[in-house]
Amino acid sequence: MSFATPPKPYLAVPIQDCGEPLAPINLEGVKLIHPHPYQKLGTDYQGRSPYMLRTGVLKRLDQARLTLADIEPTWQILVFDAYRPIAIQQFMVEYTFAEIVARDGLQGQSLTPEQRENIYQQVYQIWAIPSDNPLTPPPHSTGAALDITLLDQSGEPVDMGGEIDELSPRSHPNYYQTAQPESDVEKEQFQLYQQRRELLNIIMESAGFLRHPGEWWHFSQGDQLWAWQYNQQHPDRQKIAYYGRVE
């Protein structure tokens, strides 16, 4: 872990956990990936399922599913990831660090402190710091955050113009609003990507979720990031987080 990486501002939001338990995601119109993408990489969930959410969050996901059915009756929600213990967060941080080292043709054992810091800066654009401090839990460890996309009428993932967990500018929710197309065909494709991302955001916001500022696929409700975003939007109605880390 890089201790020079500045803390994210949402981690200062107080937490008063409401005590809701985790419950499995088992909703009509909501699909899961089997095997789970991180389990295919060798992660060990110690017998727990990654496809769990707090009960209140699960109800809101069902509301989002109903909104999608009103707009696109033949489409469904695909859950990529939900509950993520700290150990899995640590695994994915280390995995992504190693990916960047290999991508850039570096040698892990001979990295300078500056190189390590630069790589961690890239890693933490996507991954939260795997803190074991209960005051600063990674969002997914709370059971209140999930990574999702959409399935079309054929049950195939909708092309959103980027992959979940992709370490690139395309991950920003509004990337295609400002990206410069090189042709009319590409312009139409960029507009379609943006429309699909907005559809995802609309159905989730309708149920009380808020989207991660830098990730088109990440939504949460009731955790620190959600409370911080809500407070930015409503300075006169400050909230605290009511979902902390699930042990």
C-alpha angles and dihedrals in degrees: 000000000000112000092191091067107106116239117256112251096236090065089075091067111109119242127218104175114218093208099238113158127233117260130190119260103247108150132143109248093022117101131196132209117243122226094028112246094240094045087058087060092056104265118154117217092186092238095311123119122240088210098080133108137178109277093246092050090048090056090052091050088055089052090052089050090055091050090052089051089056093051102034107014095187097047128091140196118253116204112212097177140349125157111037121179119218092254091058090047089053091048093052093047090053092043092052091045089055091047091056092046090053094043092054094045094243131147112239095210094053101046116135119229088253092053092049091050092050092051093048089050087058094044093052092053085078107016126059116230108269093237118176090199107113089215092061108036121170107254096246092052089067096063088235100097132069140178114223146164136179135267121212128223090281092054092251123133112263113241104249095177094257143037127258110263090016110158099219142091088265088075091072108103094233099037093120093053090070103023113115112235119212096212142017090256091054090046090057090047092051090051090051092051091051092048091052092049090049091051090054090049093047095054093046096045089050087064096046100265123133124212123237108257092232104032125063092202103047121092132167141177127199099002127111095270091051092048092047092051091046091051091050089054095041110034091171094053108051120188135191126214117268097188118068131170117316110226 
